[in-house]
Coordinates of C-alpha atoms (C1' of nucleotides) in Angstrom, one line a residue:
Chain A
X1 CA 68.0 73.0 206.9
X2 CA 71.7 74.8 207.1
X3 CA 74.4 73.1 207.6
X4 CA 76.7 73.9 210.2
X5 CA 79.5 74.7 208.0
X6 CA 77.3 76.6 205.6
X7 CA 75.9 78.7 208.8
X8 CA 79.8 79.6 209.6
X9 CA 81.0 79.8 206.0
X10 CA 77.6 82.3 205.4
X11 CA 79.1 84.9 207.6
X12 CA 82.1 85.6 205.5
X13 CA 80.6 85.3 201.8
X14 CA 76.8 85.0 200.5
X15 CA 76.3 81.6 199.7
X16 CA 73.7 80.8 196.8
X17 CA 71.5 78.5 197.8
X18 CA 73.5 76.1 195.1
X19 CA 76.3 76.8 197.7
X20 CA 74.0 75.7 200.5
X21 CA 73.2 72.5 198.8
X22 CA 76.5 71.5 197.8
X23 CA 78.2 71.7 201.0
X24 CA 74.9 70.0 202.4
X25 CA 75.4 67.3 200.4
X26 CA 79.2 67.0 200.7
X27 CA 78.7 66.7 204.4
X28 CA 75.8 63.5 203.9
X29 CA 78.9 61.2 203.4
X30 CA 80.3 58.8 205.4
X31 CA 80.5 59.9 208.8
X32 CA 82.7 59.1 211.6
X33 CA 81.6 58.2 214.9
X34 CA 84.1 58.7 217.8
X35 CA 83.3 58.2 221.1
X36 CA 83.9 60.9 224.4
X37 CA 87.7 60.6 225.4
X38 CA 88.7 58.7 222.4
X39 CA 91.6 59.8 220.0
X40 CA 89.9 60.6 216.4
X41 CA 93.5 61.2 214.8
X42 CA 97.1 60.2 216.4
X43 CA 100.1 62.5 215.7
X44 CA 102.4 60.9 213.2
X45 CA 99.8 59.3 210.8
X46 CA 99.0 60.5 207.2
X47 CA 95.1 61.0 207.0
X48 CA 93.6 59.9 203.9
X49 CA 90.2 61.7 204.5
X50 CA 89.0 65.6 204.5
X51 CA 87.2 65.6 207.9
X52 CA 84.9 68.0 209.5
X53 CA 82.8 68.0 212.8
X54 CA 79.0 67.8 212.4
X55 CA 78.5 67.1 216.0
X56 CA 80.1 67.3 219.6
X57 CA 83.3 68.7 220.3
X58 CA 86.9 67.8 219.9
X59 CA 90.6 69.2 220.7
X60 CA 93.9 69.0 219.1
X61 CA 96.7 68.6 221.2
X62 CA 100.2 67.6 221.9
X63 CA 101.9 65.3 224.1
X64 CA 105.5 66.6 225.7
X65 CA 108.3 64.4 226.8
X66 CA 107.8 65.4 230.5
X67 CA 104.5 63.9 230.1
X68 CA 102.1 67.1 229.8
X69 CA 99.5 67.6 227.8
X70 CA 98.5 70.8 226.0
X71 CA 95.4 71.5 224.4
X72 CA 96.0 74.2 221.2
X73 CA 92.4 74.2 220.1
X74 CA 89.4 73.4 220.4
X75 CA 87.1 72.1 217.3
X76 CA 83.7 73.0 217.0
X77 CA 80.6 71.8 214.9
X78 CA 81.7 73.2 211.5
X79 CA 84.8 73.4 211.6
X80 CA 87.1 71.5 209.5
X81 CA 90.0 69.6 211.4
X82 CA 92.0 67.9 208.8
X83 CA 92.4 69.9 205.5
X84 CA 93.5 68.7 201.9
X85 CA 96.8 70.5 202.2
X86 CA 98.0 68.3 205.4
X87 CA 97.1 64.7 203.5
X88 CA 100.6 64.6 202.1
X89 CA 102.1 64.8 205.6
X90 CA 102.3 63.7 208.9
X91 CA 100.2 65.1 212.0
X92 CA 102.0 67.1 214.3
X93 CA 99.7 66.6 216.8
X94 CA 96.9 64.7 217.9
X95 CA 92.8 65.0 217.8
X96 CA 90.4 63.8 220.8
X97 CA 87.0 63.5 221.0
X98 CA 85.9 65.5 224.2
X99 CA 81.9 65.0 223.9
X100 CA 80.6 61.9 221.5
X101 CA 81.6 63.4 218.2
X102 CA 80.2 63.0 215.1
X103 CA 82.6 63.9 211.6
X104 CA 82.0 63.9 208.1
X105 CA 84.6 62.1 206.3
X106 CA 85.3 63.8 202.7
X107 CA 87.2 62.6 199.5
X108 CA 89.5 65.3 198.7
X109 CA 88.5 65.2 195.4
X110 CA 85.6 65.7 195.9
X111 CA 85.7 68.7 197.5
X112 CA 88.3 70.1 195.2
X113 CA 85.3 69.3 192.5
X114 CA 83.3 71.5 194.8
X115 CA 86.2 74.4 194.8
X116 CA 86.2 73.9 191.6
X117 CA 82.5 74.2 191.1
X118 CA 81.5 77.5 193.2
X119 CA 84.2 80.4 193.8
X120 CA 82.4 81.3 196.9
X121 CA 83.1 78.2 199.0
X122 CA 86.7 78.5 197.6
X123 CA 86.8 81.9 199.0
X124 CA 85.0 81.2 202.5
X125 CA 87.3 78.1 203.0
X126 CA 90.4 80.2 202.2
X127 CA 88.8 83.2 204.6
X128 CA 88.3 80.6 207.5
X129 CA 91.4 79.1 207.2
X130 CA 93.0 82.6 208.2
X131 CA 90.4 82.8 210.7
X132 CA 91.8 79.4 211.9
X133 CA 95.2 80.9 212.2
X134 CA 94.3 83.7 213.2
X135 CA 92.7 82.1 216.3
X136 CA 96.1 80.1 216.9
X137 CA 97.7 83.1 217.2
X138 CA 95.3 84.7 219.7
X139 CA 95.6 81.6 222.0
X140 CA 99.7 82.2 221.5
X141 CA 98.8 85.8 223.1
X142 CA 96.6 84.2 225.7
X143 CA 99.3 81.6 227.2
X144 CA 102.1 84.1 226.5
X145 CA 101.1 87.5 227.9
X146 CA 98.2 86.9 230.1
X147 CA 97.5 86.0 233.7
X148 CA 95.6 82.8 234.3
X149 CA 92.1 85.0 234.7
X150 CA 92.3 86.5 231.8
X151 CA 93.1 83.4 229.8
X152 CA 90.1 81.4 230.9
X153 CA 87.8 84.7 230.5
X154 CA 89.0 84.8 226.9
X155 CA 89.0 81.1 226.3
X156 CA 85.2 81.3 227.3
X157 CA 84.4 84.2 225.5
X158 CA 85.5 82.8 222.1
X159 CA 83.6 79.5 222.8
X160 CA 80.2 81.8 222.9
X161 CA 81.1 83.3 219.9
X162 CA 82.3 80.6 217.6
X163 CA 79.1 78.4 219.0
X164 CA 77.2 81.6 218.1
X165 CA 78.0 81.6 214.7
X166 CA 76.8 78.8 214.3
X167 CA 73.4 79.1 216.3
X168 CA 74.6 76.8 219.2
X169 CA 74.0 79.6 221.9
X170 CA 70.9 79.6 224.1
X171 CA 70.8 83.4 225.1
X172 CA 73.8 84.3 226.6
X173 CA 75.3 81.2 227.8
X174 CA 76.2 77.8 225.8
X175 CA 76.3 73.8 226.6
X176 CA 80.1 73.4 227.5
X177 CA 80.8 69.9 227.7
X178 CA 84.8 70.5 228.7
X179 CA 85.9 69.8 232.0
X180 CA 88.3 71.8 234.2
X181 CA 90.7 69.6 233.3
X182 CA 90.5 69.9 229.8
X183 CA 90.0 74.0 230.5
X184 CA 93.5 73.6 233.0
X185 CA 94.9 71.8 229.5
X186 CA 93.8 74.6 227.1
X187 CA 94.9 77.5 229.8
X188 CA 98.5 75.8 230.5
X189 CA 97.8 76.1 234.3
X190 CA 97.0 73.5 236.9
X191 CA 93.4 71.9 237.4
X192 CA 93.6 73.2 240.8
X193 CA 94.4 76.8 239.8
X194 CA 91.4 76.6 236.8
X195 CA 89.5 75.5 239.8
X196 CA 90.2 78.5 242.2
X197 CA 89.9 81.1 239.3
X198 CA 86.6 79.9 238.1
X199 CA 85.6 80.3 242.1
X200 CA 86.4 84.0 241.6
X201 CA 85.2 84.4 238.3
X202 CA 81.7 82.8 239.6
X203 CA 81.8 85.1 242.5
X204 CA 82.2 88.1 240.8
X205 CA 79.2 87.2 238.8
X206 CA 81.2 87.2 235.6
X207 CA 80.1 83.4 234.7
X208 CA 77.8 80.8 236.4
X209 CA 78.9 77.3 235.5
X210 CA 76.9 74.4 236.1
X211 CA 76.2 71.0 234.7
X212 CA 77.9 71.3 231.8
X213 CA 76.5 74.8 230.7
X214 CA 77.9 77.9 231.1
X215 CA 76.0 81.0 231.4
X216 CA 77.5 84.3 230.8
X217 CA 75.4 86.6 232.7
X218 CA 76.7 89.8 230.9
X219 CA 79.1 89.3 227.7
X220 CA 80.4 92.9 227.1
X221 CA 81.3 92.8 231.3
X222 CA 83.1 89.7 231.0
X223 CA 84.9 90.8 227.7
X224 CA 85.7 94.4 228.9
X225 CA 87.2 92.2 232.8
X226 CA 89.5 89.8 231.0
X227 CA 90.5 92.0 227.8
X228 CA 89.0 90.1 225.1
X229 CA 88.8 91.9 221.5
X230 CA 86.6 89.6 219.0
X231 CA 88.6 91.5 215.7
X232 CA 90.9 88.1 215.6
X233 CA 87.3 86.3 214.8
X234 CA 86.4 88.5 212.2
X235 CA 82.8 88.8 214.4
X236 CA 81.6 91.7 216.3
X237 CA 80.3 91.0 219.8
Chain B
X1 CA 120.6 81.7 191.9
X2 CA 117.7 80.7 193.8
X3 CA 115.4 82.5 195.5
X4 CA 115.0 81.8 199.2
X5 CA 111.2 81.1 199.0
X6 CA 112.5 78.6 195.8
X7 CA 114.9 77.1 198.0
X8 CA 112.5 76.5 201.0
X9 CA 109.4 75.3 199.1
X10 CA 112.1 72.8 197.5
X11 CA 111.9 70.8 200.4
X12 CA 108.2 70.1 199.6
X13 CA 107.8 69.6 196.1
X14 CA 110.2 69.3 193.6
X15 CA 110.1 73.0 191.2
X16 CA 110.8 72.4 187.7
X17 CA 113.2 75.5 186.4
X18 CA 110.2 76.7 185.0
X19 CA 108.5 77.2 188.4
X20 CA 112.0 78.7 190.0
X21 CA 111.8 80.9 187.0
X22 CA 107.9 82.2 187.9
X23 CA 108.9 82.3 191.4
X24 CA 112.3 84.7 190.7
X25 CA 110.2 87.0 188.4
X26 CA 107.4 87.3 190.9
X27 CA 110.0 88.2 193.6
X28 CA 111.4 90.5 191.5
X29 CA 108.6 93.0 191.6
X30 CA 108.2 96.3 193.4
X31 CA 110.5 96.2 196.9
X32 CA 109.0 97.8 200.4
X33 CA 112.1 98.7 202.9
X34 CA 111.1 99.3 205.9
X35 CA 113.7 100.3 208.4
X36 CA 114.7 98.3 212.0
X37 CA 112.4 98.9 214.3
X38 CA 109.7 100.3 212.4
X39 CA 106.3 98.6 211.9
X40 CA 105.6 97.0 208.6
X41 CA 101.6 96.9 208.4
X42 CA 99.7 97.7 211.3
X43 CA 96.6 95.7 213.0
X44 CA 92.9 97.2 212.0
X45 CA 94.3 97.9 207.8
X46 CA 93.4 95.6 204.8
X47 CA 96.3 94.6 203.3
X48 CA 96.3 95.4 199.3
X49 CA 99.5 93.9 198.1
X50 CA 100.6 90.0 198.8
X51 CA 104.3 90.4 200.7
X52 CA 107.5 88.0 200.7
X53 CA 110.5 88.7 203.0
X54 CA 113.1 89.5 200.5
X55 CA 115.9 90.2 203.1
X56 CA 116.2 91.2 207.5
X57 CA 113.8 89.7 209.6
X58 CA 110.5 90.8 210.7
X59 CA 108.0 89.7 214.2
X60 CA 104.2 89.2 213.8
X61 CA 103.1 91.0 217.5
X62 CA 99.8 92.1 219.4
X63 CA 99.6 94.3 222.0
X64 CA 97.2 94.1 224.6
X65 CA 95.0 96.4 226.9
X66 CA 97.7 95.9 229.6
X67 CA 100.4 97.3 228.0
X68 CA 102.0 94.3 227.2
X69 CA 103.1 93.4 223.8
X70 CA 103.5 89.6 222.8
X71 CA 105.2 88.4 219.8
X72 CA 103.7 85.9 218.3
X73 CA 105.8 84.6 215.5
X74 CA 109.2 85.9 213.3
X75 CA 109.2 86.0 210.0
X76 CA 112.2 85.4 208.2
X77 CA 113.5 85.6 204.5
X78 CA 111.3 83.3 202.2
X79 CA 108.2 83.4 204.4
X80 CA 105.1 85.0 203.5
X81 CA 103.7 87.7 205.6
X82 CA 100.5 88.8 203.7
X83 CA 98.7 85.6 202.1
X84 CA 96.0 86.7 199.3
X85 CA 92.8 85.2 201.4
X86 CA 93.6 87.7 204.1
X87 CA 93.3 91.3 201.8
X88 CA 89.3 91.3 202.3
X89 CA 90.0 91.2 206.1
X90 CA 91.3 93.4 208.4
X91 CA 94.2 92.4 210.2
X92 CA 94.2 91.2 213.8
X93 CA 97.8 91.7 214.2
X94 CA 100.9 94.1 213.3
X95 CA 104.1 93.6 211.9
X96 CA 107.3 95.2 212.9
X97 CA 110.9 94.8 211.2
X98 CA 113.5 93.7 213.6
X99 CA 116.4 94.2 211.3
X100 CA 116.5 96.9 208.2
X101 CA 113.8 94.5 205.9
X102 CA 113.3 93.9 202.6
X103 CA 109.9 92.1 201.1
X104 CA 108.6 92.0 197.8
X105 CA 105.3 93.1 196.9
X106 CA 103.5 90.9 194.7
X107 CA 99.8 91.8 193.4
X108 CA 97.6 89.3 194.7
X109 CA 96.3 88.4 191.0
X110 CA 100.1 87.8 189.9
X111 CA 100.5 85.4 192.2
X112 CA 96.7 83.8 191.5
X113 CA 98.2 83.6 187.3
X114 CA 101.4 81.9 188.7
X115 CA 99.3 78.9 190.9
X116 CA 97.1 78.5 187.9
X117 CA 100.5 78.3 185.8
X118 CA 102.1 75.9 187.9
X119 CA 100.5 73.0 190.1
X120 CA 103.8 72.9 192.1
X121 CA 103.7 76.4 193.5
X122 CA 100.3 75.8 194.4
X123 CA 100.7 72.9 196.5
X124 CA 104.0 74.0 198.0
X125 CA 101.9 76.9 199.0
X126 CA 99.5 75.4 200.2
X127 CA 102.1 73.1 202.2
X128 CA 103.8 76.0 203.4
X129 CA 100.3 77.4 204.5
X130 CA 99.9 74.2 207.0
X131 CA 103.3 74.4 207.9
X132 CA 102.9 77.7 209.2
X133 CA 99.8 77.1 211.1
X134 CA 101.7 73.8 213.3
X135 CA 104.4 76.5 213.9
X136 CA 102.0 78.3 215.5
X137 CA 100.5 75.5 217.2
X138 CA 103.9 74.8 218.3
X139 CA 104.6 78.6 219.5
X140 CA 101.1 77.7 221.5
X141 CA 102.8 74.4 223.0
X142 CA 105.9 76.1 223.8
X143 CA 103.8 79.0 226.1
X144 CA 101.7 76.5 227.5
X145 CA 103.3 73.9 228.8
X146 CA 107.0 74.2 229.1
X147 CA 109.2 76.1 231.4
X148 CA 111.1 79.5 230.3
X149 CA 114.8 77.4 229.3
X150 CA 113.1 75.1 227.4
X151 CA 110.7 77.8 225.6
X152 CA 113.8 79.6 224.6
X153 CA 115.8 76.8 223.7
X154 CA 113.3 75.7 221.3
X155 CA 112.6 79.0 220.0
X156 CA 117.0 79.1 219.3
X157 CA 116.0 75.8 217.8
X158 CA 113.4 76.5 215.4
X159 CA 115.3 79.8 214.0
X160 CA 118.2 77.6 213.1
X161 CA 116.6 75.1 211.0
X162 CA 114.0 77.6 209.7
X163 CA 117.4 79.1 208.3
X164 CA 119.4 76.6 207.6
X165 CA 116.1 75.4 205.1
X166 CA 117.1 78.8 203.0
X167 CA 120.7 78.5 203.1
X168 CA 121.1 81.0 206.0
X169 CA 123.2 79.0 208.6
X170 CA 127.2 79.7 208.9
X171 CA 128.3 75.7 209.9
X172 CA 126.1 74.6 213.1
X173 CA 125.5 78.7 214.1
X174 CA 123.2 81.9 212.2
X175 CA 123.1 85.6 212.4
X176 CA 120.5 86.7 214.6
X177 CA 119.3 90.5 214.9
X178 CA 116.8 89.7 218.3
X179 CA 117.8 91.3 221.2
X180 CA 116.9 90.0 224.3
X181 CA 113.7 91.9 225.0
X182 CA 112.6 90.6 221.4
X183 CA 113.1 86.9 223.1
X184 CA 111.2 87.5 226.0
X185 CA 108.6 89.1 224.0
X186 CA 108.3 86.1 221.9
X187 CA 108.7 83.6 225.3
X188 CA 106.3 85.2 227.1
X189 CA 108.8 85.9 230.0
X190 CA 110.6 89.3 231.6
X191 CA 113.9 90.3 229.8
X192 CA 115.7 89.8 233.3
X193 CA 114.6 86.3 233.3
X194 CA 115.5 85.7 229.5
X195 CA 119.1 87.2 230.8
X196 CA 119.5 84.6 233.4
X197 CA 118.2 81.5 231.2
X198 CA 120.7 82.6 229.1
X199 CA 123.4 82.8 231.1
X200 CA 123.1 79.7 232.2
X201 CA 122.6 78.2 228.8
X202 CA 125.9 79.5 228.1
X203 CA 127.5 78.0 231.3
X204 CA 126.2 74.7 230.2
X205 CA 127.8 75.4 226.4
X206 CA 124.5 74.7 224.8
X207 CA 124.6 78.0 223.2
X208 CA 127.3 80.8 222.5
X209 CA 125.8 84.2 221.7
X210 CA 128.1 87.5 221.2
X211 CA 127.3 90.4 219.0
X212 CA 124.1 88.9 216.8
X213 CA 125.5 85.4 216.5
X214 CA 124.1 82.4 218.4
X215 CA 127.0 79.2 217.6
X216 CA 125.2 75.7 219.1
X217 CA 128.3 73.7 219.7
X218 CA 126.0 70.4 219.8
X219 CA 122.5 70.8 218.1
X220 CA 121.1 67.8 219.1
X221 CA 122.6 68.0 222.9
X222 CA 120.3 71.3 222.5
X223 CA 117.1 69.5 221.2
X224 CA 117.6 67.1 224.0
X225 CA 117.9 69.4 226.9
X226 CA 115.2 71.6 225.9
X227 CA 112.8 69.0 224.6
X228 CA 112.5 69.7 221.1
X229 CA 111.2 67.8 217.7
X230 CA 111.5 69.8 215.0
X231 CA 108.7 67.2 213.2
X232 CA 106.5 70.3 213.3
X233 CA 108.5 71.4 210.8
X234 CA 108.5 68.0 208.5
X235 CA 112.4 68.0 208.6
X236 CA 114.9 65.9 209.9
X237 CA 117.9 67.6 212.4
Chain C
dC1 C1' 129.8 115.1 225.9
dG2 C1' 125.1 113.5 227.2
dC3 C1' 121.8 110.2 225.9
dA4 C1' 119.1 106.2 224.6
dG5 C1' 119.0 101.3 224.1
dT6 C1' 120.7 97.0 225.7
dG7 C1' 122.7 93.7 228.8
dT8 C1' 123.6 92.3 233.6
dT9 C1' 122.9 91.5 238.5
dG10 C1' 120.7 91.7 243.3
dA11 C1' 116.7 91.9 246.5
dT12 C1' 111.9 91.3 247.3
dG13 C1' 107.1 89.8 246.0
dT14 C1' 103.5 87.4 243.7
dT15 C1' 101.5 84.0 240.9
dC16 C1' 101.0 79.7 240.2
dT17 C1' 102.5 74.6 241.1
dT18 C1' 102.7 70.6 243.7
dC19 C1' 101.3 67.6 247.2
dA20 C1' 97.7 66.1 250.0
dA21 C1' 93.2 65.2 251.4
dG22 C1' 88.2 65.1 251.3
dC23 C1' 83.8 65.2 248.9
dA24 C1' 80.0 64.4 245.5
dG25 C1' 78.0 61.8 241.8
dA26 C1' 77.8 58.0 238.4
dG27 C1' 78.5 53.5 237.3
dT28 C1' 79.4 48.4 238.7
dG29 C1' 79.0 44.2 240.9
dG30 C1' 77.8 41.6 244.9
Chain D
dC1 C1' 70.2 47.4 248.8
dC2 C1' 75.1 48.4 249.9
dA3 C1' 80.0 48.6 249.3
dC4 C1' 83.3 49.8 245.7
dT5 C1' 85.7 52.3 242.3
dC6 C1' 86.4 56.1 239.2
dT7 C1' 86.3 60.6 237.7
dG8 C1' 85.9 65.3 238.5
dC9 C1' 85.4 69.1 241.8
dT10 C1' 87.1 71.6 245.9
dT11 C1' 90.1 73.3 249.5
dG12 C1' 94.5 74.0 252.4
dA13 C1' 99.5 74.4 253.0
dA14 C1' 104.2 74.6 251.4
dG15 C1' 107.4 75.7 247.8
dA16 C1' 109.2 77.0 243.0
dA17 C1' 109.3 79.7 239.1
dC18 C1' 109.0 83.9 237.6
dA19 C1' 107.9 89.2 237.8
dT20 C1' 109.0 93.6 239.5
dC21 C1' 111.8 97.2 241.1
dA22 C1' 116.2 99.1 241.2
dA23 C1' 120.8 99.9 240.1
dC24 C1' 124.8 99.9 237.2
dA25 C1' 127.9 98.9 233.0
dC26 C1' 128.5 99.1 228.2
dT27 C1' 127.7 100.5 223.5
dG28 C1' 127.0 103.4 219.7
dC29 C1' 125.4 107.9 218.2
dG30 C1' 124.0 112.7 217.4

DNA sequence: CGCAGTGTTGATGTTCTTCAAGCAGAGTGG
DNA sequence: CCACTCTGCTTGAAGAACATCAACACTGCG
């Protein structure tokens, strides 16, 4: 039994199965239980814990003096939203759950004993975080030089693939549990313009979107109609 | 005489002499010039030498299917523009130099003997790292959700105290080599709207810009009108 | 000199926002 | 069981922010 993190981690080094048990057993601490809607992490605070996602969904975001919100990313089940590095500071921003969210709660030292242990997991934490910035940067070219369709076409796309590396893809489509307002959030546009493009995109057969799953009735279509290139993910399509 | 990577990791931990002295003898390694306008390192290559910005300034950009190119960060003198976790991967974006630039080129198992030297580089490294990625979260804020004279008054915002932490401010105003195009490349708006914004930024004396010098008569009466909190950065006005 | 790159301004569209309203489904309490 | 509220989805109409097109001035440069 994989761990989510080792699943994601696999696809950029070969884990040993040492590696495998490691992480697995890292990830069998303390866990965190935050509940749909609720704030995991507020900006400002110092957090004293390494923490990654084992299950449900969650989003960093800001909060602007004119009241809006923006969404700069979504976290996944693997993913790891609060590093060693950032322990010494204070958040920037804020974490939400978005579905009931599970996270394991780390020591940092004891997963700098793991760094220490196996060079592998050192390398294919220092590979996703550039993946992790890497992704930041794509969403900067998604709110800065694309029009609202493109943005949610590529904001959907890189949800299937991320979920697909680690095995959370039923066929071509995915349990999405975000709503249009989180999507309008993420997309920096209006729930009721999210609402009018998803009409189109739904139309044009490019998505079907129903009770919280998406289905994406032909990837490489939707890809090749809203310009996404999966290079930024280090993942082919 | 300090280097200006020394003087900005500084503000994070505090380097013995010994670790300025690692630092100035890394950075004085083999120099790349690369000419204004000219790209640096090119999206789709693998990287084989760690680079510093020695001198000039430099933009991180993508362009898209449609033509359109979006910058999506600047790199000035101090910051890193090839990390070592990156060389195994090919790049998702390019690099082009704004001004006549200068980096250092540092081999990627120099710098790996200097971390294991000194636990201070390390962890300002590793600080710096994060502090990079909530710039980019904050480039992601900045497109999202705020409107073009706010974007680009935080953008003139973060550039001064980005230089003023290496020393490169002249009294409350700095050198800068963008051109207006570069701006709205970075904004996410035309260059006839960037003209306007600014134009009425200067008619409300919140900036002065003539001949690659922007002077901001009151800083914080800029921060205020466009919204900004430079805690992103972990430094004070 | 001509030329290319940049800054500036006006006129005209388009995309997207905002305001407003209605509707469906889920949960709550009588 | 029904009314009630709440949240999220949907649609229409009016308006604002911004893009696009076009023209011209200014600069430095070969």
């Amino acid at each position: 039994m994989r761990s989510m993190m080792g699943r994601k981690l696999g696809h950029f080094v070969d884990l040993t199965d040492r590696d495998e048990q490691l992480l697995a057993y890292m990830l069998r601490s303390q866990t965190l239980f935050v509940g749909a809607g609720q704030d995991m992490i507020r900006e400002g605070t110092r957090p004293t814990f390494v923490k990654i996602v084992m299950e449900g969904w969650a989003a960093r975001y800001k909060i602007l003096e004119n009241g809006r919100r923006q969404i700069v990313g979504f976290l996944l089940p693997g993913d790891l939203c609060i590093p060693q590095a950032i322990m010494t500071m204070r958040l920037d921003h804020s974490i939400a759950a978005i579905d009931d969210l599970h996270c394991a709660m780390v020591h940092p030292e004891q997963l700098d004993a793991i760094e220490q242990e196996s060079i592998n997991i050192r390398r294919a934490l220092a590979m996703d975080a550039q993946i992790s910035l890497a992704i930041q940067r794509e969403w900067t070219v998604n709110l800065g030089a694309r029009a609202a369709p493109e943005r949610i076409g590529c904001l959907i796309c890189e949800l299937y693939l991320r979920l697909k590396a680690v095995g959370m893809t039923e066929g071509s489509g995915y349990f999405c549990p975000l709503t249009q307002i989180d999507l309008a959030e993420a997309a920096g546009v209006s729930t009721v313009h999210v609402n009018r493009v998803i009409k189109q995109m739904r139309r044009a057969d490019l998505i079907q979107w129903r009770e919280q799953f998406i289905e994406i009735p032909d990837p490489l279509r939707l890809a090749q109609a809203c310009g996404f290139r999966p290079s930024y993910l280090q993942m082919p399509f």
